[in-house]
Short mmCIF file of C-alpha atoms in Angstrom, two decimals:
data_model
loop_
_atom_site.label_atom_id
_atom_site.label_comp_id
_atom_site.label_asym_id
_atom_site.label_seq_id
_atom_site.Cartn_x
_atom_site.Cartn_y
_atom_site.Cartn_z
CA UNK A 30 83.72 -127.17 -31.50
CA UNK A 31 83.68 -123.29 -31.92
CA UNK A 32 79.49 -123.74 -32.84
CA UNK A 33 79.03 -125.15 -29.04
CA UNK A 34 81.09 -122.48 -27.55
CA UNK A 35 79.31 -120.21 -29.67
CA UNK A 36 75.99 -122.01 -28.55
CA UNK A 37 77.24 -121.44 -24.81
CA UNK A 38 78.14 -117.81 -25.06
CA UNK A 39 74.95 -116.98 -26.00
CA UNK A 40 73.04 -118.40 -23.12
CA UNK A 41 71.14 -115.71 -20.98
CA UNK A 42 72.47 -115.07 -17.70
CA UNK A 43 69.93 -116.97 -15.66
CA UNK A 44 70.38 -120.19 -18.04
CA UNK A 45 74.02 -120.05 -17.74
CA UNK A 46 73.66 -119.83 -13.75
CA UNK A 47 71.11 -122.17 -13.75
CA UNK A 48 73.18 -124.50 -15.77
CA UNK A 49 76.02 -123.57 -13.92
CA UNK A 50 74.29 -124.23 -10.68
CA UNK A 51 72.69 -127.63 -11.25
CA UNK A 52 76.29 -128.56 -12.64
CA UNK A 53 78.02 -128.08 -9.40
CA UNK A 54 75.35 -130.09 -7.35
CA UNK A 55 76.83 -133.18 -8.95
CA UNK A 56 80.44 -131.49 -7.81
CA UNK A 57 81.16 -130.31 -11.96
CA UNK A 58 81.88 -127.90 -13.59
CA UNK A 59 80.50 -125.77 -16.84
CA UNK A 60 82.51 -125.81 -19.58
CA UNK A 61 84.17 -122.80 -20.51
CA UNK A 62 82.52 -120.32 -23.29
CA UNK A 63 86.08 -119.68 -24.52
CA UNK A 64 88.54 -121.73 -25.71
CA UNK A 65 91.43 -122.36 -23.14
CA UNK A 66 94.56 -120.67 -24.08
CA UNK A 67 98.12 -121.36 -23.29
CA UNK A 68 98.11 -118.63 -20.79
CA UNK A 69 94.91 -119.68 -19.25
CA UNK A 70 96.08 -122.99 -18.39
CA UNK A 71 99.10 -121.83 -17.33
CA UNK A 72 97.27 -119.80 -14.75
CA UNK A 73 95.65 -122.44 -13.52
CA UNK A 74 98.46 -124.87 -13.32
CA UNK A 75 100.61 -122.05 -11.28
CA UNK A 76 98.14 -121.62 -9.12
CA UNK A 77 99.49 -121.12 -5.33
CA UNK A 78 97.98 -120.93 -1.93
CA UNK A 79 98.22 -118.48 0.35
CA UNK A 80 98.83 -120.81 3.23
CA UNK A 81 101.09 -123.64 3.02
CA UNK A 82 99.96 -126.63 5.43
CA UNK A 83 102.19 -129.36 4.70
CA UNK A 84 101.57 -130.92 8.06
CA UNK A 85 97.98 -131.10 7.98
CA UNK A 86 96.26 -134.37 7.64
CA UNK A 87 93.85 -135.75 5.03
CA UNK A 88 90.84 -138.23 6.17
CA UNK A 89 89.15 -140.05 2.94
CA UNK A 90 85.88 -141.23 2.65
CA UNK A 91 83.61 -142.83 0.60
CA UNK A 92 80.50 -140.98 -1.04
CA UNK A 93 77.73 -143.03 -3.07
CA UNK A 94 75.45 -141.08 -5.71
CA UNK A 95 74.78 -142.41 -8.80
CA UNK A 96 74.11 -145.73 -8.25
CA UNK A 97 71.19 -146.60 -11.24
CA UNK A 98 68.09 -147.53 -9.20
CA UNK A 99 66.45 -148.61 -12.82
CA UNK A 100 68.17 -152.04 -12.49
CA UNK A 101 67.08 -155.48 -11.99
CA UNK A 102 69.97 -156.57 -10.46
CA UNK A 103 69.24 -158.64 -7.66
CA UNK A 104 73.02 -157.73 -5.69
CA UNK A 105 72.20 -153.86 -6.75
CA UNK A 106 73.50 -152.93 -3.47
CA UNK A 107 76.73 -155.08 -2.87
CA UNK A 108 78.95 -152.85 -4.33
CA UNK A 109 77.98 -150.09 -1.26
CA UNK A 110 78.41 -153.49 1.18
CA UNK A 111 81.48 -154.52 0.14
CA UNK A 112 83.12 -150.71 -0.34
CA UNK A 113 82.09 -150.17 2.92
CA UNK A 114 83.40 -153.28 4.58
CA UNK A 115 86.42 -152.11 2.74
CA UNK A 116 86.75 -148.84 3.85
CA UNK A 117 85.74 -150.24 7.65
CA UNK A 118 89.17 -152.55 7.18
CA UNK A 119 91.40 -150.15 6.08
CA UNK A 120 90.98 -146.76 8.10
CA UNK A 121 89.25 -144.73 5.73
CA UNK A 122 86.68 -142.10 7.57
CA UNK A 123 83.45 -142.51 6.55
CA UNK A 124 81.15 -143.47 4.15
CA UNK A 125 78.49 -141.17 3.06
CA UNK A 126 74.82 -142.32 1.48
CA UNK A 127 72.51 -139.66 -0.13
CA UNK A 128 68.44 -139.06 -0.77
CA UNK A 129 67.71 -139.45 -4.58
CA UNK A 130 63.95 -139.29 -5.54
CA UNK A 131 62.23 -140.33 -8.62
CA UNK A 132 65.16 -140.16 -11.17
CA UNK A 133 67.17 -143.70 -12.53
CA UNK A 134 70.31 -141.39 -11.67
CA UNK A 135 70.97 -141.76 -8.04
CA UNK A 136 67.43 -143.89 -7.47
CA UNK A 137 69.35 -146.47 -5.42
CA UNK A 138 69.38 -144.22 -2.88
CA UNK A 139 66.07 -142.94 -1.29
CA UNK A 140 66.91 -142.93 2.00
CA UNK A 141 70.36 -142.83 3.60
CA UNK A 142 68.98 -144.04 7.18
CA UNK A 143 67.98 -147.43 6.00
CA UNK A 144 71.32 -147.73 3.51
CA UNK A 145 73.18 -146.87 6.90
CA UNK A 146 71.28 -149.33 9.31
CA UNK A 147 72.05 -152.03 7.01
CA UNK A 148 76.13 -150.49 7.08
CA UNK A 149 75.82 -150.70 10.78
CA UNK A 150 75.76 -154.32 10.69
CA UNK A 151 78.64 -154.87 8.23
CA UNK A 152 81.03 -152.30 9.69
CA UNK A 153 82.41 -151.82 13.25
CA UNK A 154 84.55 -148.30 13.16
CA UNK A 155 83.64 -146.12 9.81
CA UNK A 156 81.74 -143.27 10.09
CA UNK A 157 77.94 -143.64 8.53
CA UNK A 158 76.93 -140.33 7.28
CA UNK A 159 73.89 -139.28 5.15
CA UNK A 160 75.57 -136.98 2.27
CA UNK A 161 72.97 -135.50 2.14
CA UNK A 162 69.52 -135.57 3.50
CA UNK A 163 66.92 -133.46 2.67
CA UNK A 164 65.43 -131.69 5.84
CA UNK A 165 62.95 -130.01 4.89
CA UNK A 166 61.42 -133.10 3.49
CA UNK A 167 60.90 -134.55 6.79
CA UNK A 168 59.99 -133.96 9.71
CA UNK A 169 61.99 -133.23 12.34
CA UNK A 170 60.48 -135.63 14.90
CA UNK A 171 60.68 -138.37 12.00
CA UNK A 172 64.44 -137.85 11.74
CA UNK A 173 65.77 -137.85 15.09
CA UNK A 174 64.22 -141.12 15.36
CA UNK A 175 65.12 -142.43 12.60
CA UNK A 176 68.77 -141.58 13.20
CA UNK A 177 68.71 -142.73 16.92
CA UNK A 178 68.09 -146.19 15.79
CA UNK A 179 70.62 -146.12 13.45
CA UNK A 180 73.23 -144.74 16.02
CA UNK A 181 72.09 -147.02 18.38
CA UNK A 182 72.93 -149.93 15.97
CA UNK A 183 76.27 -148.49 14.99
CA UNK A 184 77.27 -148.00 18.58
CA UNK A 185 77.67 -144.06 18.14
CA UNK A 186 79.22 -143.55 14.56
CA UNK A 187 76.09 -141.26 13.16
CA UNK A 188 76.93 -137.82 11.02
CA UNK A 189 74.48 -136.11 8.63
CA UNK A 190 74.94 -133.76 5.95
CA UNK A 191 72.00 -131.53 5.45
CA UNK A 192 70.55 -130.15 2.20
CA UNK A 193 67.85 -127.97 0.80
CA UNK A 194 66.83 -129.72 -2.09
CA UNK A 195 66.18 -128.41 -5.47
CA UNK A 196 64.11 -130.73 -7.39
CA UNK A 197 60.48 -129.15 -7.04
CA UNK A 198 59.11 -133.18 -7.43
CA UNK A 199 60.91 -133.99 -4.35
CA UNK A 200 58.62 -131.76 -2.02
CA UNK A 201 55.45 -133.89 -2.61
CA UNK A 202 57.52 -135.30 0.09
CA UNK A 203 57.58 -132.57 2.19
CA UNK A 204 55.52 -131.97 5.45
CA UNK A 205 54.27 -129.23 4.21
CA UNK A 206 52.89 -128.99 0.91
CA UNK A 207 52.87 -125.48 0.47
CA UNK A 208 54.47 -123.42 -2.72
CA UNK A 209 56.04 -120.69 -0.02
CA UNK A 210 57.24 -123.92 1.52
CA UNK A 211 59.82 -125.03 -1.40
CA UNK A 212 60.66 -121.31 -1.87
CA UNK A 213 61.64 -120.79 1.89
CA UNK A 214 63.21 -124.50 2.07
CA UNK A 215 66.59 -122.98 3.21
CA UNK A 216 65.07 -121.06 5.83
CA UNK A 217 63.27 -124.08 6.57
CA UNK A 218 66.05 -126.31 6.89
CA UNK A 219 68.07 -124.23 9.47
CA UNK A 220 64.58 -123.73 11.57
CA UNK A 221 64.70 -127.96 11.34
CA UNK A 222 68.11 -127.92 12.76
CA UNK A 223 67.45 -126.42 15.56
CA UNK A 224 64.75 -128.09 16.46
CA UNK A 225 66.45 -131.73 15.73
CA UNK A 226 69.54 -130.59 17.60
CA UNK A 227 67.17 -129.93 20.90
CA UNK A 228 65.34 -133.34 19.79
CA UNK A 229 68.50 -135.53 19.90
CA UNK A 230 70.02 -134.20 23.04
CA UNK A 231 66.86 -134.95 24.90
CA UNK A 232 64.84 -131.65 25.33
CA UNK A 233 60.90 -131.53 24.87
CA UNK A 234 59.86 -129.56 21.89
CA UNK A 235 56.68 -128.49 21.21
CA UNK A 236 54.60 -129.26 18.09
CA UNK A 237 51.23 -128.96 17.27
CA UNK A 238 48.96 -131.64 16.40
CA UNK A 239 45.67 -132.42 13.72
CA UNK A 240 43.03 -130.79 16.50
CA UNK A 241 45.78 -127.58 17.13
CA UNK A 242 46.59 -128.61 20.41
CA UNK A 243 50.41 -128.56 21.35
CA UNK A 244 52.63 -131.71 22.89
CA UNK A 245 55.80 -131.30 24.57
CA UNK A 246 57.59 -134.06 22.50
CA UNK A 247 61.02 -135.72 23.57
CA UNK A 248 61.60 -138.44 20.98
CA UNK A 249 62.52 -142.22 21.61
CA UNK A 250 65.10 -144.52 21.32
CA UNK A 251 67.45 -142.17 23.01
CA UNK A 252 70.73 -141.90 20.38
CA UNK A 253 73.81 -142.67 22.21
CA UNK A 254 75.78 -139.67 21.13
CA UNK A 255 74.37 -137.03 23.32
CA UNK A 256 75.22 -134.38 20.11
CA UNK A 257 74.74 -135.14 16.32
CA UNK A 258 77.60 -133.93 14.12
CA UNK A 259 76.17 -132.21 11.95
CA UNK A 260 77.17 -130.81 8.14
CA UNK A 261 75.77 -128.55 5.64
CA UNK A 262 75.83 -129.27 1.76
CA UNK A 263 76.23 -126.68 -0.33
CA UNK A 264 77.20 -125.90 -4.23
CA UNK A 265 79.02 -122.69 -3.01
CA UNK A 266 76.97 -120.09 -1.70
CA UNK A 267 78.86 -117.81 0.17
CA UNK A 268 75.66 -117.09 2.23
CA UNK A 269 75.24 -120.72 3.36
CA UNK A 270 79.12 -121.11 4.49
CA UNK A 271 78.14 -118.26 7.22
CA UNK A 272 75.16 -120.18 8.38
CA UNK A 273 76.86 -123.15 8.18
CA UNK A 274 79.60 -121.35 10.50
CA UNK A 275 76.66 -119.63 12.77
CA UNK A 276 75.76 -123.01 13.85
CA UNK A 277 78.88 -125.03 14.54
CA UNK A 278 78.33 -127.20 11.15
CA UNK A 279 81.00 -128.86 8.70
CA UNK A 280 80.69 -128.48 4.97
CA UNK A 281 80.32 -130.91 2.69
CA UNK A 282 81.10 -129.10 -1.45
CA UNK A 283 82.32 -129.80 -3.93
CA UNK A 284 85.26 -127.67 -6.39
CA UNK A 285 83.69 -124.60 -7.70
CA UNK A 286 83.38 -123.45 -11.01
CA UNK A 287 86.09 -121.19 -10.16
CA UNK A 288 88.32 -123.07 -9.00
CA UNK A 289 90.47 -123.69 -5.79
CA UNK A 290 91.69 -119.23 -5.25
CA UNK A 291 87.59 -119.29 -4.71
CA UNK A 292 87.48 -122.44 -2.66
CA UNK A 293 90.44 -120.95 -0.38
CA UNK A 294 88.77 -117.67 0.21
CA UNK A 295 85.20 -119.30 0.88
CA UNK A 296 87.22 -121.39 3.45
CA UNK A 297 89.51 -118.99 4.92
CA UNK A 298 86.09 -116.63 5.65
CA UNK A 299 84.09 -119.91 6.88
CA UNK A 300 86.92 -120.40 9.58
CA UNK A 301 86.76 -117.03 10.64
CA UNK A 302 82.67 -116.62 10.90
CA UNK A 303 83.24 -119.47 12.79
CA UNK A 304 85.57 -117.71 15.22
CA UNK A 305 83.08 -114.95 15.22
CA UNK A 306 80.27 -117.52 16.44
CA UNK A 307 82.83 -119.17 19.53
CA UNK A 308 83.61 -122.15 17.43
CA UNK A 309 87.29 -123.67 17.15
CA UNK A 310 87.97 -123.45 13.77
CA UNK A 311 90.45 -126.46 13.85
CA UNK A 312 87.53 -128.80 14.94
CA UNK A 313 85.49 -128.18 12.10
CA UNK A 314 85.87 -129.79 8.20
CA UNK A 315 85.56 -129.26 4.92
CA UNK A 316 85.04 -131.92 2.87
CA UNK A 317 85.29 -131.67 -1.10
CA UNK A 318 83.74 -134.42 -3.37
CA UNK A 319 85.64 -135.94 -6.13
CA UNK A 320 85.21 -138.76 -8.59
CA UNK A 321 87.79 -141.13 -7.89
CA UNK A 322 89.46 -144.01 -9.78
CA UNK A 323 93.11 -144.80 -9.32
CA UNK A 324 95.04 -146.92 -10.87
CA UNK A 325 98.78 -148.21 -11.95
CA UNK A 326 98.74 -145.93 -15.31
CA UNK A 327 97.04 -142.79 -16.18
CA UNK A 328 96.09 -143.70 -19.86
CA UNK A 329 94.64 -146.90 -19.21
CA UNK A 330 92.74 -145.11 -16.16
CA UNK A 331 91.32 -142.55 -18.37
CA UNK A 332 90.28 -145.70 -20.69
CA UNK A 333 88.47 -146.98 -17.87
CA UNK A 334 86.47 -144.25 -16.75
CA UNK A 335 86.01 -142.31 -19.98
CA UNK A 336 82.96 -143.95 -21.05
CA UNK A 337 80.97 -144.56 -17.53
CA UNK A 338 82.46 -140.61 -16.71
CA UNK A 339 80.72 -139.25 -19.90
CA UNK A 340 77.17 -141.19 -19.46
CA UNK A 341 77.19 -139.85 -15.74
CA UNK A 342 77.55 -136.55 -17.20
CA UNK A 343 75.06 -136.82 -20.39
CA UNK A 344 72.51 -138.48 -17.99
CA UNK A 345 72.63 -135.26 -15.89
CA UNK A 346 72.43 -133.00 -18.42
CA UNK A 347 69.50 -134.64 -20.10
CA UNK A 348 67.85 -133.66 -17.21
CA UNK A 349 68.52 -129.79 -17.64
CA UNK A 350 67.37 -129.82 -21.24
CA UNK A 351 65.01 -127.76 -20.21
CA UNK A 352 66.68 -125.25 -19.19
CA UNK A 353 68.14 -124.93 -22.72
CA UNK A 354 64.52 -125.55 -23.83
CA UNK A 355 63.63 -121.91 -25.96
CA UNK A 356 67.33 -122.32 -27.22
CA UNK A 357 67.20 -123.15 -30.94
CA UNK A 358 69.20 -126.14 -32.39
CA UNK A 359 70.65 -127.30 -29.61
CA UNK A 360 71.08 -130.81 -30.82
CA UNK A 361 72.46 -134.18 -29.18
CA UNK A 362 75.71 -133.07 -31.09
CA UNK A 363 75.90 -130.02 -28.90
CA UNK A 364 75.67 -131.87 -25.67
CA UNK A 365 77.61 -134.66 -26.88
CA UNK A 366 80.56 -131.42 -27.30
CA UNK A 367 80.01 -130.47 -23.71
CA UNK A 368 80.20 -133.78 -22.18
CA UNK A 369 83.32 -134.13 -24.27
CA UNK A 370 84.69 -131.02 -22.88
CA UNK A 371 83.87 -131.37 -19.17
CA UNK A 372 85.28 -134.45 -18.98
CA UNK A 373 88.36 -133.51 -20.32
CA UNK A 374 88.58 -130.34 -17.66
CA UNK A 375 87.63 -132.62 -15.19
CA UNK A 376 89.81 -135.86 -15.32
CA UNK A 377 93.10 -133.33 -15.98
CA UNK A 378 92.16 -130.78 -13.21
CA UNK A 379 89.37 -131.57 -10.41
CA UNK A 380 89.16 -135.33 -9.83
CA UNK A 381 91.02 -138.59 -8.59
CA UNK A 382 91.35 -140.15 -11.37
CA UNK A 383 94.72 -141.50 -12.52
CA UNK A 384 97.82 -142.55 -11.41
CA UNK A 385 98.16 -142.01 -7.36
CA UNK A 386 101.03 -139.52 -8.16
CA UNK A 387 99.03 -137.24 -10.62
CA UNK A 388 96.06 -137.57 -7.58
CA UNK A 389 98.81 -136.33 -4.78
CA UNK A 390 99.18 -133.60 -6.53
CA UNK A 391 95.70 -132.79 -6.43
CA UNK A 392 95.18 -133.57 -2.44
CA UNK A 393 98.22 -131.90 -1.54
CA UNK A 394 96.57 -128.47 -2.98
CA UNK A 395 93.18 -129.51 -1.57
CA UNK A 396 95.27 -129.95 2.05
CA UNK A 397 96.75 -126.68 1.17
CA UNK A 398 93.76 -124.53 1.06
CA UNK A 399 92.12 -125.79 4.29
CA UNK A 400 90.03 -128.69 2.83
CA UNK A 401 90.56 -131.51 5.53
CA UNK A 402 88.56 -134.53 3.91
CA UNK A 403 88.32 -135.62 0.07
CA UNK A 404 84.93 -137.63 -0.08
CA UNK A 405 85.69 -139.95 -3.13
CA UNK A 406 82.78 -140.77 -5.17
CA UNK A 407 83.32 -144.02 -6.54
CA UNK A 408 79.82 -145.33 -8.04
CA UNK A 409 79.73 -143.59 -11.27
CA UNK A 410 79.47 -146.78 -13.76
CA UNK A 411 82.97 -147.72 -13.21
CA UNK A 412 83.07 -151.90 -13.12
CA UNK A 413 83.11 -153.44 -9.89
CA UNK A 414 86.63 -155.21 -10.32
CA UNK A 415 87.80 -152.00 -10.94
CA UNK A 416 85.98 -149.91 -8.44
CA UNK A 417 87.88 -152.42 -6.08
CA UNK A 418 91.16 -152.54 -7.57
CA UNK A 419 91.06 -148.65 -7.15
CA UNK A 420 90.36 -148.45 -3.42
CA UNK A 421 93.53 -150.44 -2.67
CA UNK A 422 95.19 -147.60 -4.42
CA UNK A 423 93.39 -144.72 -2.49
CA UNK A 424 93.92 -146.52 0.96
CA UNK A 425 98.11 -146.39 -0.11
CA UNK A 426 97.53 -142.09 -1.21
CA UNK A 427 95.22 -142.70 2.32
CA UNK A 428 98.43 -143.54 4.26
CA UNK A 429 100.69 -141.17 2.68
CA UNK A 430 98.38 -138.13 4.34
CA UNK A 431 97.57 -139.49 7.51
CA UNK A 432 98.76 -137.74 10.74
CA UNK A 433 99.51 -141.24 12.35
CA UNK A 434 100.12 -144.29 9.58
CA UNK A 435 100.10 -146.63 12.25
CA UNK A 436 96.46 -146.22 12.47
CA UNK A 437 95.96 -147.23 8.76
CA UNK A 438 95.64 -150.73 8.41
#
C-alpha cells in the first residue's frame, strides 16, 4: 500500500486537484496521501459543530446517477419507476434525475425532462427534480418549455438543479459551439437563469434569430407554478455558493474532501450571503448526496455493496486515466489500491450505508451543520431486491427526522 500513497504524493498539484475535483462530482472523496493515524481518525470522529440543531428536520430524497445505459435490458428503467412510486407512497421529498452524455456510466439518463414526464404519471405528491441539468447545453427557450409540460403533467411538483458541465464532449450539445463558450459555461449558466426565470413567469424576452432580427418571445404551455425552484450543483466552490445565494437558489453538493468543519463553514457563509441578497435563509436548502443502502446488519451490508460500490468507483476513475496519463507505472494494481481505499473511507465515514443506527449518526451531524435534505443515491449496482429492501429502512430513519411523523406514511 505505501507504493500507491507514494504514487499519490507525488502527483503535481493540478493532477491532484484535477483528480480531486472530478472525484467530488460523483460526491467522493480522494484518498489520503498519508496513512491515517490514530490521532487523525480520532479527529475526525470528535468532530463537533458549532451549532447544535436538534430540532431541525430532515427531508430525504431519491437521486439516480449511475444507472448503466450499455444494457439490453428491456425493464432498464423500472427500477427508477418503482423507487419512485415508492418514495411517492411513503413521504419521501423528491426524486431527482440527471443529464449523462455519451458514457455507459450514468447513460440511462440523457435527459431528466423526459425521465420526469414519464414520473409524472406514476406519482401524485413527490417532488420531480432534474439533479442536474446542464444549462448551458440548451437553450433557454428549449427548457422552459420543456419543463412547463412536465409541470403541467405533474400538477405543479417541478424543481431543477442546474450545472455547468465539465465534460468538453458534452458541448457538441451546446447552442453555441464556440471554445470561449465551454470556458465561460459558468458565466453562461447564470446569464441562462435569468433569462429562464423571466421565461417561466411569463415575460417576453428577446432573442435574435438566423436573419439577426430580434422576437419578443414568451414561451408556451404556460407552467402552472408561476416561479421555478430553482438549485445550483456544485462540487464546492466557495465562489458558486455566493452566486448560488445572489440569486435565491438551493444547493445541491455533495461532502467535501474536507470534510463536514468545511461543509459547515461553506453553509454558515451561504446563509448569510443570502441575508445579504434579502433572502430568508430558513427557506432555502442544502442538500448533500450520499450513497445509500441500509440494512438489518452492518457486515452483511458492507457485503452487499462492496463489490457494486468498488466498480462504481473503478468505472469513474478509468475515465480520469488520463489525467494520470505522463505518470509512469501507474498500473491497474495502483487503482485497484485506491478504489480499495476510498471505499473503505467512504462506507465508515460519508455514506448511508449500514445499519440505520450507524446512518443516524451520520444525518444527525449532517442536520447539525445546516444541511436540510440527504439526497440518497441508490442506483449504484446494488440488486434490485435489495435496493428495495433498503428503502423500507430509509423511510423508518425518514420518520425518525421528520418535523411531523404523521405525515409519513
Amino acid at each position: 500500500m505505501s507504493g500507491i500513497h507514494e504514487r499519490l504524493a507525488a502527483l503535481s498539484p493540478e493532477q491532484r486537484a484535477l483528480l480531486e475535483r472530478r472525484l467530488k462530482q460523483q460526491g467522493l472523496a480522494a484518498p489520503d496521501t498519508a496513512k491515517p493515524g490514530r490521532g487523525q481518525i480520532a479527529a475526525e470522529a470528535a468532530f463537533v459543530p458549532k451549532r447544535r440543531r436538534s430540532e431541525a428536520a430532515m427531508d430525504f430524497s431519491l437521486f439516480f446517477f449511475s444507472g448503466d445505459g450499455s444494457t439490453t435490458d428491456r425493464h432498464k428503467y423500472g427500477l427508477l419507476m418503482e423507487c419512485a412510486a415508492f418514495a411517492d407512497r411513503h413521504g419521501f421529498k423528491a426524486v431527482w434525475t440527471p443529464e449523462r452524455h455519451f458514457e455507459e456510466f450514468g447513460g440511462l439518463y440523457p435527459n431528466p425532462s423526459v425521465l420526469s414526464a414519464a414520473l409524472a404519471a406514476v406519482t401524485e405528491r413527490v417532488e420531480l427534480r432534474a439533479g442536474s441539468v446542464v444549462l448551458p447545453l440548451h437553450h433557454p427557450v428549449r427548457f422552459v418549455e420543456e419543463w412547463s409540460v412536465v409541470d403541467n403533467l405533474s400538477g405543479g411538483r417541478v424543481s431543477v438543479a442546474f450545472a455547468t458541465g465539465w465534460h468538453p464532449a458534452d458541448f457538441i450539445l451546446a447552442p453555441v459551439q464556440d471554445p470561449d463558450y465551454y470556458v465561460h459555461r459558468k458565466e453562461e449558466l447564470f446569464k441562462s437563469v435569468e433569462q429562464v426565470r423571466a421565461l417561466w413567469s411569463g415575460e417576453a424576452v428577446p432573442f435574435t434569430d438566423a436573419s439577426g432580427t430580434v422576437h419578443q418571445i414568451k414561451t408556451l404551455p404556460r407552467p402552472i407554478q408561476s416561479e421555478l425552484n430553482l438549485w445550483i450543483a456544485t462540487n464546492g466552490n466557495e465562489e458558486t455558493y455566493r452566486q448560488a445565494a445572489g440569486i435565491g437558489a438551493g444547493i445541491l453538493t455533495g461532502i467535501l474532501g474536507n470534510g463536514f468543519a468545511e461543509l459547515e463553514g461553506k453553509i454558515e457563509r451561504y446563509r448569510e450571503a443570502l441575508q445579504r441578497h434579502g433572502y430568508d435563509p430558513q427557506t432555502k436548502k442544502v442538500a448533500v448526496m450520499l450513497h445509500t443502502c441500509l440494512g438489518e446488519n452492518d457486515e452483511a451490508v458492507r457485503a452487499k455493496v462492496e463489490r457494486p460500490l468498488k466498480e462504481y468507483l473503478k468505472t469513474f476513475l478509468s475515465q480520469q486515466r488520463q489525467i494520470l496519463a505522463d505518470y509512469d507505472g501507474m498500473t491497474d494494481a495502483d487503482f485497484e489500491a485506491i478504489v480499495s481505499r476510498a471505499f473503505d473511507k467512504y462506507y465508515r465515514e460519508s455514506s448511508l450505508l449500514g445499519t440505520p443506527d450507524k446512518c443516524a449518526k451520520l444525518v444527525e451531524t449532517l442536520r447539525d451543520i445546516g444541511v436540510g435534505e440527504i439526497a440518497c443515491l441508490i442506483d449504484f449496482g446494488v440488486d434490485r431486491e435489495t435496493v428495495m429492501e433498503s428503502l423500507v429502512w430509509l423511510s423508518e430513519l425518514q420518520r425518525k427526522f421528520a418535523y411531523d411523523k404523521e405525515l409519513i406514511p
